[in-house]
Amino acid sequence: MPVNEAIALIRGEAGEVSGFLSVAYDITQRREAESLIRHLAHFDFLTDLPNRTKLAERLDADLRTASRTGQGVAVALIDLDHFKRVNDSLGHHVGDELLVKMAARLQQHVGPHDLVARFGGDEFVLVMIDAMSPAQVQRRVMTVLDAIPEPIECGGHEIILTASVGLAMYPFGGQDAMTLLKHADTAMYQAKLATRNSFRWFEPAMLAESNDKLALAAALRRALDRDEIDVHYQIQISLDSDKVVGVEALARWRRCDGTSVPPDRFIPVAEDNGLIIRLGELVLRQACRDAVSLSAELGYPLKLAVNVSPRQFHDRNWLRVLRQALTESGLPAEQLELEITEGIFMEDPREVIDVIQTVRSLGVGIVIDDFGTGFSSLAYLTRFPIDKIKIDRSFINEVVSDPADAVIVNAIIVMAHALGLVVVGEGVETIEQEAYLRARGCDEVQGFRYSPAVSLRGCRRRSAPDGAPTARTLNRQNSSWLRGSPPMR
Ligand code: C2E
Ligand code: CA
Ligand code: CA
């Protein structure tokens, strides 16, 4: 038993020492507390994995050895995808349990000399010290990536998680622990952007890219404050009547210096940092108002298609914004369609079905955008209540020249019709593509053949003079449409 002994002098009346008082304390608990504190300084409280401090110490030591022996050291930063959703929907205790189990699983799937550390919230770091070659590291990381999505039983739920991994290898990916970890983090971020459940090796070009993204995000935030975001519209034509039946709202960012940033650049940035919530709300409200006035001018109800990002779909507030946009603009819900991508179905299906059902109960339609490019599990077409699919423009592009694409387009049209869904061909540029789609019974078309996206004024100009524009009148007039977007409003 560890004891602490205190000794005091005992003095007599005259002050002379008459004895000693010795008291021994049992300090087991204090020793235990001290060792726990020492342990916690180096190990994570929840998972008992080495923490950041321990990781940095170990990695520094490994790198010193590597610099002498020439042995490879690789760092993998593993970030669980959408972990926050587990916490939000099932509670922190389930999230904690999941992290503990995931930590154990990671340890099971790494080599005897590898180190697994908890880097933060839902981030883990794997250090491989006997890393021979990038190919070998990659194989080992794949084993871990494959093991992660095995279902985990937590608090009565079966949870499936994926992870995104960034890889950096000494010495090219960084000379010291801090740099290696930072670079692995940069690569992980790129992996997440590309597609979840994947890995990326760090490349120096990524640094410039991520700085660029940060700058773009800051500029976009300012742009939203300064009203630099506008909505343009691209018409959609019914092949049955040759009439314009709807428009798709597309966000446009024109900076005050007159240059514009294409949506393919700023939308992913906005999705990544959450600005898509503000941007999407702005587009939705504006587009609903514009659709009401365009319909009034045309004299018939025009359908309005608005793109919705997964992030908005999962935002609790978004359904309220949707209802508000409809009431405030007076747009009948039946005129609104929301375009979502197949990626949404990879998320929690119950939540997605809930949101889709609520949206449809309002009378708003659901369109699957970019159909055919996603993971293309057709099963969800029957499982999820949707109204329309939009064949991706990459298929339309080659439909006349590539028999394989023609087969896909045919199959999509037949299948969609069998399920009672409306089919739109997007990115139609030539008369041959239009003819092909018309012959196969495609319902609607959209593309540069009819018009690029133009400002509301441009859209008005098209439809103003002699009633509604049709595919044919547009084709005759299309030179002015194709000269590019008219000046902004
Ligand atoms: P998307 O939803 O697939 O939109 C169609 C894109 O194809 C538009 O590009 C449109 O200008 C382009 N396009 C239309 N016809 C043709 C054609 O005949 N040929 C070719 N080559 N392209 C054609 P845009 O406006 O650059 O938008 C790119 C993407 O940005 C959109 O793809 C959409 O995913 C996203 N986006 C745009 N606005 C919004 C928005 O308000 N919210 C969200 N969440 N995403 C948006
Ligand atoms: Ca779209
Ligand atoms: Ca599309």
Coordinates of C-alpha atoms and ligand atoms in Angstrom, one line a residue:
M1 CA 0.0 0.0 0.0
P2 CA 1.6 3.4 -1.0
V3 CA 1.7 5.6 2.1
N4 CA 2.7 9.2 2.8
E5 CA 4.2 9.7 6.2
A6 CA 4.1 13.0 8.1
I7 CA 6.2 13.4 11.2
A8 CA 5.8 16.2 13.8
L9 CA 7.8 16.9 16.9
I10 CA 6.0 16.7 20.3
R11 CA 7.3 19.2 22.8
G12 CA 7.0 19.4 26.6
E13 CA 5.9 22.4 28.6
A14 CA 9.4 23.9 28.6
G15 CA 9.7 23.5 24.9
E16 CA 11.9 20.4 25.0
V17 CA 11.3 17.7 22.5
S18 CA 9.5 14.9 24.2
G19 CA 8.6 12.7 21.3
F20 CA 7.5 12.4 17.6
L21 CA 4.1 12.0 16.1
S22 CA 4.2 9.9 13.0
V23 CA 1.1 9.7 10.8
A24 CA 0.9 7.5 7.8
Y25 CA -1.7 8.2 5.1
D26 CA -2.9 5.7 2.6
I27 CA -2.4 7.5 -0.7
T28 CA -3.6 4.8 -3.1
Q29 CA -6.4 7.0 -4.4
R30 CA -4.1 10.0 -5.0
R31 CA -1.6 7.8 -6.8
E32 CA -4.4 6.4 -9.0
A33 CA -5.7 9.9 -9.7
E34 CA -2.2 11.0 -10.6
S35 CA -1.7 8.1 -12.9
L36 CA -5.1 8.7 -14.5
I37 CA -4.2 12.3 -15.1
R38 CA -0.9 11.3 -16.7
H39 CA -2.7 8.7 -18.8
L40 CA -5.3 11.3 -19.9
A41 CA -2.6 13.6 -21.0
H42 CA -1.7 11.1 -23.6
F43 CA -4.7 9.0 -24.2
D44 CA -8.2 9.8 -25.3
F45 CA -10.8 9.7 -22.5
L46 CA -13.5 8.1 -24.6
T47 CA -11.7 5.5 -26.8
D48 CA -8.5 5.1 -24.8
L49 CA -6.6 5.6 -28.1
P50 CA -3.4 7.8 -28.0
N51 CA -4.5 11.4 -28.3
R52 CA -3.0 14.2 -30.4
T53 CA -0.2 14.9 -27.9
K54 CA 0.9 11.2 -27.9
L55 CA 0.5 11.0 -31.6
A56 CA 2.7 14.0 -32.2
E57 CA 5.4 12.6 -29.8
R58 CA 5.3 9.2 -31.4
L59 CA 5.3 10.5 -35.0
D60 CA 8.2 12.8 -34.3
A61 CA 10.2 9.9 -32.9
D62 CA 9.2 7.7 -35.9
L63 CA 10.3 10.4 -38.3
R64 CA 13.7 10.8 -36.5
T65 CA 14.2 7.1 -36.9
A66 CA 13.1 7.2 -40.5
S67 CA 15.5 10.0 -41.4
R68 CA 18.3 7.7 -40.2
T69 CA 17.1 4.3 -41.5
G70 CA 15.4 5.5 -44.7
Q71 CA 12.3 3.6 -43.7
G72 CA 9.0 5.0 -45.0
V73 CA 6.4 6.6 -42.7
A74 CA 2.9 7.2 -43.9
V75 CA 0.1 9.0 -42.2
A76 CA -3.6 8.4 -42.9
L77 CA -6.2 10.8 -41.6
I78 CA -9.5 9.1 -41.4
D79 CA -12.6 11.2 -41.1
L80 CA -16.0 9.6 -40.7
D81 CA -18.6 10.8 -43.2
H82 CA -21.7 12.5 -41.9
F83 CA -20.9 11.5 -38.3
K84 CA -22.7 14.6 -37.0
R85 CA -25.9 13.2 -38.2
V86 CA -25.6 10.2 -35.8
N87 CA -25.2 12.7 -32.9
D88 CA -28.0 14.9 -34.1
S89 CA -30.5 12.1 -34.8
L90 CA -29.7 9.5 -32.2
G91 CA -28.0 11.5 -29.4
H92 CA -24.5 11.9 -28.1
H93 CA -24.5 8.7 -26.1
V94 CA -25.0 6.7 -29.3
G95 CA -22.4 8.8 -31.1
D96 CA -19.9 8.1 -28.2
E97 CA -20.6 4.4 -28.3
L98 CA -20.1 4.4 -32.0
L99 CA -16.7 6.1 -31.7
V100 CA -15.6 3.6 -29.1
K101 CA -16.6 0.7 -31.4
M102 CA -15.1 2.3 -34.4
A103 CA -11.9 2.8 -32.6
A104 CA -11.7 -0.9 -31.7
R105 CA -12.5 -1.8 -35.2
L106 CA -9.7 0.4 -36.6
Q107 CA -7.3 -1.3 -34.2
Q108 CA -8.3 -4.7 -35.4
H109 CA -7.6 -3.9 -39.0
V110 CA -4.1 -2.3 -38.7
G111 CA -0.7 -3.9 -38.6
P112 CA 1.1 -4.8 -35.4
H113 CA 3.5 -1.8 -35.7
D114 CA 0.8 0.7 -36.8
L115 CA -0.5 3.4 -34.5
V116 CA -4.1 4.4 -34.4
A117 CA -4.8 7.7 -32.6
R118 CA -7.9 9.8 -32.1
F119 CA -7.2 13.1 -33.7
G120 CA -10.4 14.9 -32.7
G121 CA -14.2 14.5 -32.8
D122 CA -14.7 11.9 -35.5
E123 CA -11.2 11.9 -36.9
F124 CA -8.6 9.2 -36.4
V125 CA -5.0 9.0 -37.5
L126 CA -3.2 5.9 -38.6
V127 CA 0.6 6.0 -38.6
M128 CA 2.3 3.3 -40.6
I129 CA 6.0 3.0 -39.9
D130 CA 7.1 0.1 -42.1
A131 CA 5.6 1.7 -45.2
M132 CA 7.5 0.3 -48.1
S133 CA 5.8 2.0 -51.0
P134 CA 2.7 4.1 -51.8
A135 CA 1.1 1.1 -53.4
Q136 CA 1.6 -1.0 -50.2
V137 CA 0.2 1.8 -48.0
Q138 CA -2.8 2.1 -50.3
R139 CA -3.5 -1.6 -50.0
R140 CA -3.4 -1.3 -46.2
V141 CA -5.6 1.7 -46.2
M142 CA -8.1 0.0 -48.5
T143 CA -8.4 -2.9 -45.9
V144 CA -9.3 -0.3 -43.3
L145 CA -11.7 1.6 -45.6
D146 CA -13.5 -1.7 -46.4
A147 CA -13.9 -2.6 -42.8
I148 CA -15.4 0.7 -41.7
P149 CA -18.8 0.4 -43.4
E150 CA -19.6 -3.0 -41.8
P151 CA -22.8 -2.4 -39.7
I152 CA -22.2 -1.4 -36.1
E153 CA -24.8 -2.1 -33.4
C154 CA -25.2 0.9 -31.2
G155 CA -28.0 1.7 -28.7
G156 CA -30.4 -0.6 -30.5
H157 CA -29.6 0.8 -33.9
E158 CA -27.6 -0.7 -36.7
I159 CA -25.4 2.0 -38.1
I160 CA -23.4 2.0 -41.3
L161 CA -20.7 4.7 -41.7
T162 CA -18.2 5.4 -44.3
A163 CA -15.0 7.4 -44.1
S164 CA -12.9 9.7 -46.2
V165 CA -9.1 9.3 -45.9
G166 CA -6.2 11.6 -46.7
L167 CA -2.7 10.1 -47.1
A168 CA 0.7 11.7 -46.8
M169 CA 4.0 9.9 -46.8
Y170 CA 7.4 11.0 -45.5
P171 CA 9.5 12.6 -46.9
F172 CA 7.7 13.9 -50.0
G173 CA 4.4 14.6 -48.2
G174 CA 6.0 16.4 -45.3
Q175 CA 9.2 16.4 -43.3
D176 CA 7.8 16.7 -39.8
A177 CA 4.8 15.5 -37.9
M178 CA 2.8 18.8 -38.0
T179 CA 3.3 19.1 -41.8
L180 CA 2.5 15.5 -42.5
L181 CA -0.7 15.7 -40.5
K182 CA -1.7 19.0 -42.1
H183 CA -1.1 17.6 -45.6
A184 CA -3.1 14.4 -44.8
D185 CA -5.9 16.7 -43.7
T186 CA -5.8 18.6 -46.9
A187 CA -5.9 15.4 -48.9
M188 CA -8.8 14.1 -46.7
Y189 CA -10.7 17.2 -47.5
Q190 CA -10.2 16.6 -51.2
A191 CA -11.4 13.0 -50.8
K192 CA -14.6 14.2 -49.2
L193 CA -15.2 16.7 -52.0
A194 CA -14.7 14.1 -54.6
T195 CA -16.9 11.3 -53.2
R196 CA -17.3 10.0 -49.7
N197 CA -15.8 6.6 -48.8
S198 CA -12.6 7.2 -50.7
F199 CA -9.0 8.2 -50.1
R200 CA -6.6 10.7 -51.7
W201 CA -2.9 11.1 -51.6
F202 CA -1.6 14.5 -50.7
E203 CA -0.3 16.5 -53.7
P204 CA 1.3 20.0 -53.4
A205 CA -1.3 21.4 -55.9
M206 CA -4.0 20.7 -53.3
L207 CA -2.6 23.4 -51.1
A208 CA -3.1 26.1 -53.7
E209 CA -6.6 24.6 -54.4
S210 CA -7.6 24.7 -50.8
N211 CA -6.4 28.3 -50.4
D212 CA -8.3 29.1 -53.5
K213 CA -11.4 27.5 -52.0
L214 CA -11.1 29.5 -48.8
A215 CA -10.7 32.7 -50.7
L216 CA -13.7 31.8 -52.9
A217 CA -15.8 31.0 -49.8
A218 CA -15.0 34.4 -48.3
A219 CA -15.8 36.1 -51.5
L220 CA -19.1 34.2 -51.8
R221 CA -20.1 35.3 -48.3
R222 CA -19.5 38.9 -49.3
A223 CA -21.3 38.4 -52.6
L224 CA -24.4 37.2 -50.7
D225 CA -24.2 40.3 -48.5
R226 CA -23.8 42.6 -51.5
D227 CA -26.5 41.1 -53.6
E228 CA -24.1 39.8 -56.3
I229 CA -26.1 36.6 -56.7
D230 CA -28.8 36.6 -59.3
V231 CA -31.1 33.9 -60.8
H232 CA -31.2 33.1 -64.5
Y233 CA -33.7 30.9 -66.2
Q234 CA -33.4 28.2 -68.8
I235 CA -36.6 27.3 -70.6
Q236 CA -38.0 23.7 -70.8
I237 CA -40.1 22.7 -73.8
S238 CA -42.7 20.0 -74.1
L239 CA -42.1 17.8 -77.1
D240 CA -45.7 17.1 -77.3
S241 CA -46.9 20.7 -77.8
D242 CA -43.6 22.3 -78.7
K243 CA -44.5 24.9 -76.1
V244 CA -42.4 26.3 -73.3
V245 CA -43.8 24.6 -70.2
G246 CA -41.3 25.5 -67.6
V247 CA -38.0 27.1 -66.6
E248 CA -35.1 25.9 -64.5
A249 CA -33.7 28.5 -62.0
L250 CA -29.9 28.6 -62.1
A251 CA -27.8 30.7 -59.8
R252 CA -25.5 33.3 -61.3
W253 CA -22.7 35.2 -59.5
R254 CA -21.5 38.3 -61.2
R255 CA -18.8 40.1 -59.2
C256 CA -18.9 43.9 -59.0
D257 CA -15.8 44.1 -61.3
G258 CA -18.0 42.5 -64.0
T259 CA -16.4 39.1 -64.0
S260 CA -18.6 36.1 -63.2
V261 CA -17.9 32.9 -61.4
P262 CA -19.5 29.7 -62.9
P263 CA -21.9 27.8 -60.7
D264 CA -19.8 24.6 -61.1
R265 CA -17.1 26.4 -59.1
F266 CA -19.1 28.3 -56.5
I267 CA -21.9 25.8 -55.8
P268 CA -19.5 23.0 -54.5
V269 CA -17.8 25.6 -52.3
A270 CA -21.2 26.8 -51.0
E271 CA -22.2 23.2 -50.3
D272 CA -19.0 22.6 -48.4
N273 CA -19.2 25.5 -46.0
G274 CA -22.9 25.7 -45.5
L275 CA -23.4 28.9 -47.5
I276 CA -25.6 26.9 -49.8
I277 CA -28.4 27.3 -47.2
R278 CA -28.4 31.0 -47.7
L279 CA -27.8 30.8 -51.4
G280 CA -30.5 28.2 -51.9
E281 CA -33.0 30.3 -49.9
L282 CA -32.2 33.4 -52.0
V283 CA -32.7 31.5 -55.3
L284 CA -35.9 29.8 -54.2
R285 CA -37.6 33.0 -53.0
Q286 CA -36.5 35.0 -56.0
A287 CA -37.4 32.3 -58.5
C288 CA -40.9 31.8 -57.0
R289 CA -41.5 35.5 -57.3
D290 CA -40.2 35.6 -60.9
A291 CA -42.2 32.5 -61.9
V292 CA -45.4 34.2 -60.7
S293 CA -44.8 37.3 -62.9
L294 CA -43.6 35.3 -65.9
S295 CA -46.7 33.1 -65.7
A296 CA -48.9 36.2 -65.5
E297 CA -47.3 37.7 -68.5
L298 CA -47.5 34.4 -70.5
G299 CA -51.1 33.9 -69.5
Y300 CA -50.6 30.3 -68.5
P301 CA -48.9 28.6 -65.5
L302 CA -45.2 28.0 -66.1
K303 CA -43.5 25.3 -64.1
L304 CA -40.5 26.3 -62.1
A305 CA -37.6 23.9 -61.4
V306 CA -35.3 24.8 -58.5
N307 CA -32.1 22.9 -57.6
V308 CA -31.8 21.7 -54.1
S309 CA -28.5 20.5 -52.5
P310 CA -28.5 17.5 -50.1
R311 CA -27.3 19.9 -47.4
Q312 CA -30.5 21.9 -47.7
F313 CA -32.6 18.8 -47.8
H314 CA -31.2 17.9 -44.3
D315 CA -31.6 21.4 -42.9
R316 CA -34.4 21.5 -40.4
N317 CA -35.3 25.0 -41.3
W318 CA -35.6 24.4 -45.0
L319 CA -39.2 23.1 -45.1
R320 CA -40.3 26.3 -43.4
V321 CA -38.4 28.4 -46.0
L322 CA -40.1 26.4 -48.7
R323 CA -43.6 27.0 -47.3
Q324 CA -42.8 30.7 -46.9
A325 CA -41.4 31.1 -50.4
L326 CA -44.7 29.7 -51.7
T327 CA -47.0 31.8 -49.6
E328 CA -45.0 35.0 -49.9
S329 CA -44.8 34.8 -53.7
G330 CA -48.3 33.3 -54.2
L331 CA -46.8 30.6 -56.5
P332 CA -49.2 27.6 -56.5
A333 CA -47.2 24.7 -55.1
E334 CA -48.2 22.6 -58.2
Q335 CA -46.0 24.9 -60.3
L336 CA -42.9 24.2 -58.3
E337 CA -40.5 21.3 -58.8
L338 CA -37.4 20.6 -56.8
E339 CA -34.4 19.0 -58.5
I340 CA -32.4 16.6 -56.3
T341 CA -29.6 14.3 -57.3
E342 CA -29.2 10.6 -56.9
G343 CA -26.6 11.2 -54.2
I344 CA -29.4 12.1 -51.7
F345 CA -30.5 8.5 -51.7
M346 CA -27.2 7.3 -50.3
E347 CA -28.1 9.1 -47.0
D348 CA -30.5 7.9 -44.4
P349 CA -33.5 6.7 -46.5
R350 CA -36.1 7.2 -43.8
E351 CA -35.2 10.8 -43.3
V352 CA -35.1 11.4 -47.1
I353 CA -38.5 9.8 -47.6
D354 CA -39.9 11.9 -44.8
V355 CA -38.7 15.1 -46.4
I356 CA -39.9 14.1 -49.9
Q357 CA -43.3 13.1 -48.6
T358 CA -43.7 16.4 -46.8
V359 CA -42.7 18.3 -49.9
R360 CA -45.1 16.3 -52.0
S361 CA -47.9 16.7 -49.5
L362 CA -47.6 20.5 -50.2
G363 CA -48.1 19.7 -53.9
V364 CA -44.5 20.4 -54.9
G365 CA -43.0 17.9 -57.4
I366 CA -39.7 16.0 -57.1
V367 CA -37.3 15.6 -60.0
I368 CA -34.2 13.5 -60.1
D369 CA -31.5 15.6 -61.7
D370 CA -28.5 14.3 -63.7
F371 CA -30.1 10.9 -63.9
G372 CA -27.7 8.1 -64.8
T373 CA -24.6 9.7 -63.4
G374 CA -25.0 8.6 -59.7
F375 CA -24.7 5.2 -58.4
S376 CA -27.7 4.4 -60.6
S377 CA -29.5 1.9 -58.3
L378 CA -32.8 1.9 -60.1
A379 CA -34.4 0.4 -57.0
Y380 CA -35.0 3.8 -55.5
L381 CA -37.2 4.9 -58.4
T382 CA -39.8 2.5 -57.1
R383 CA -39.1 3.1 -53.4
F384 CA -39.1 6.9 -53.4
P385 CA -42.1 9.0 -54.4
I386 CA -40.8 11.1 -57.3
D387 CA -42.5 12.7 -60.3
K388 CA -39.9 13.2 -63.0
I389 CA -36.4 12.3 -64.1
K390 CA -33.9 14.4 -66.0
I391 CA -31.5 12.4 -68.2
D392 CA -28.0 13.7 -67.7
R393 CA -26.6 15.8 -70.5
S394 CA -23.6 13.5 -70.9
F395 CA -25.9 10.8 -72.3
I396 CA -27.8 13.3 -74.5
N397 CA -24.5 14.6 -75.8
E398 CA -23.6 11.3 -77.4
V399 CA -27.0 9.9 -78.0
V400 CA -26.7 10.2 -81.8
S401 CA -23.1 9.1 -82.1
D402 CA -22.6 6.5 -79.3
P403 CA -24.8 3.4 -79.5
A404 CA -24.2 2.6 -75.8
D405 CA -25.5 6.0 -74.7
A406 CA -28.5 5.6 -77.1
V407 CA -29.3 2.3 -75.4
I408 CA -29.1 3.9 -71.9
V409 CA -31.3 6.8 -72.9
N410 CA -33.9 4.4 -74.4
A411 CA -33.9 2.2 -71.4
I412 CA -34.3 5.2 -69.1
I413 CA -37.3 6.5 -71.1
V414 CA -39.0 3.1 -71.2
M415 CA -38.5 2.4 -67.5
A416 CA -39.5 5.9 -66.4
H417 CA -42.7 5.7 -68.4
A418 CA -43.5 2.3 -67.0
L419 CA -43.3 3.8 -63.6
G420 CA -45.5 6.7 -64.6
L421 CA -42.7 9.3 -64.4
V422 CA -42.2 12.3 -66.8
V423 CA -38.8 12.3 -68.6
V424 CA -36.8 15.4 -69.5
G425 CA -33.7 15.3 -71.7
E426 CA -31.2 18.0 -70.7
G427 CA -28.4 19.6 -72.6
V428 CA -30.1 19.2 -76.0
E429 CA -27.9 21.1 -78.5
T430 CA -28.7 19.8 -81.9
I431 CA -31.8 19.0 -84.0
E432 CA -30.6 15.4 -84.3
Q433 CA -30.6 15.0 -80.5
E434 CA -34.1 16.5 -80.3
A435 CA -35.3 14.2 -83.1
Y436 CA -33.9 11.2 -81.3
L437 CA -35.6 12.1 -78.1
R438 CA -38.9 12.9 -79.8
A439 CA -38.9 9.6 -81.6
R440 CA -38.3 7.7 -78.3
G441 CA -41.2 9.5 -76.6
C442 CA -39.2 11.7 -74.2
D443 CA -41.6 14.3 -72.7
E444 CA -39.6 17.5 -72.3
V445 CA -36.3 19.0 -73.4
Q446 CA -34.0 21.6 -72.2
G447 CA -30.7 22.9 -73.7
F448 CA -28.7 25.4 -75.7
R449 CA -30.7 24.4 -78.8
Y450 CA -33.6 26.4 -77.3
S451 CA -31.8 28.8 -75.0
P452 CA -29.0 29.1 -72.4
A453 CA -30.1 30.4 -69.0
V454 CA -31.0 34.1 -69.3
S455 CA -32.0 36.9 -67.0
L456 CA -35.7 37.4 -66.2
R457 CA -35.6 40.3 -68.7
G458 CA -34.2 37.9 -71.4
C459 CA -36.9 35.4 -70.5
R460 CA -39.6 38.0 -70.8
R461 CA -38.3 39.2 -74.2
R462 CA -38.5 35.7 -75.5
S463 CA -42.1 35.3 -74.5
A464 CA -43.5 38.8 -74.9
P465 CA -44.5 39.5 -78.5
D466 CA -46.8 36.9 -80.0
G467 CA -47.8 34.7 -77.1
A468 CA -45.9 31.8 -75.8
P469 CA -42.6 30.8 -77.4
T470 CA -42.5 27.4 -78.9
A471 CA -39.6 25.1 -79.7
R472 CA -40.0 26.1 -83.4
T473 CA -40.2 29.9 -82.9
L474 CA -37.3 29.7 -80.5
N475 CA -35.3 27.7 -83.0
R476 CA -35.9 30.4 -85.6
Q477 CA -35.0 33.1 -83.1
N478 CA -32.4 31.3 -81.3
S479 CA -29.5 33.3 -82.6
S480 CA -30.2 36.1 -80.2
W481 CA -30.6 33.5 -77.3
L482 CA -27.4 31.9 -78.2
R483 CA -25.4 35.0 -78.2
G484 CA -25.0 34.4 -74.5
S485 CA -26.7 35.8 -71.5
P486 CA -28.3 39.2 -72.1
P487 CA -27.2 42.0 -69.7
M488 CA -28.2 41.5 -66.1
R489 CA -31.3 43.1 -64.8
Ligands
C2E1 P1 -27.6 21.4 -63.5 O1 -28.7 21.4 -62.4 O2 -27.4 20.1 -64.2 O3 -28.0 22.5 -64.5 C1 -27.9 22.4 -65.9 C2 -26.6 23.0 -66.3 O4 -26.4 22.6 -67.7 C3 -26.5 24.5 -66.3 O5 -25.2 24.9 -66.0 C4 -26.9 24.9 -67.7 O6 -26.5 26.1 -68.1 C5 -26.2 23.8 -68.5 N1 -26.8 23.5 -69.8 C6 -28.0 23.7 -70.2 N2 -28.2 23.4 -71.4 C7 -27.0 22.9 -71.9 C8 -26.6 22.5 -73.2 O7 -27.3 22.4 -74.2 N3 -25.3 22.1 -73.3 C9 -24.4 22.2 -72.2 N4 -23.1 21.8 -72.4 N5 -24.8 22.7 -71.0 C10 -26.1 23.0 -70.9 P2 -24.9 25.9 -64.9 O8 -25.9 27.0 -64.9 O9 -23.4 26.2 -65.1 O10 -25.1 25.1 -63.5 C11 -24.2 24.1 -63.2 C12 -24.7 23.4 -62.0 O11 -24.7 24.2 -60.8 C13 -26.2 23.0 -62.1 O12 -26.2 21.8 -62.9 C14 -26.5 22.7 -60.7 O13 -26.0 21.5 -60.2 C15 -25.7 23.8 -60.0 N6 -26.6 24.9 -59.6 C16 -26.8 26.0 -60.3 N7 -27.7 26.8 -59.7 C17 -28.0 26.2 -58.5 C18 -28.8 26.5 -57.4 O14 -29.5 27.5 -57.3 N8 -28.8 25.6 -56.3 C19 -28.1 24.5 -56.4 N9 -28.1 23.7 -55.3 N10 -27.3 24.2 -57.4 C20 -27.3 25.0 -58.5
CA2 CA -30.7 21.0 -62.4
CA3 CA -28.7 18.4 -64.6

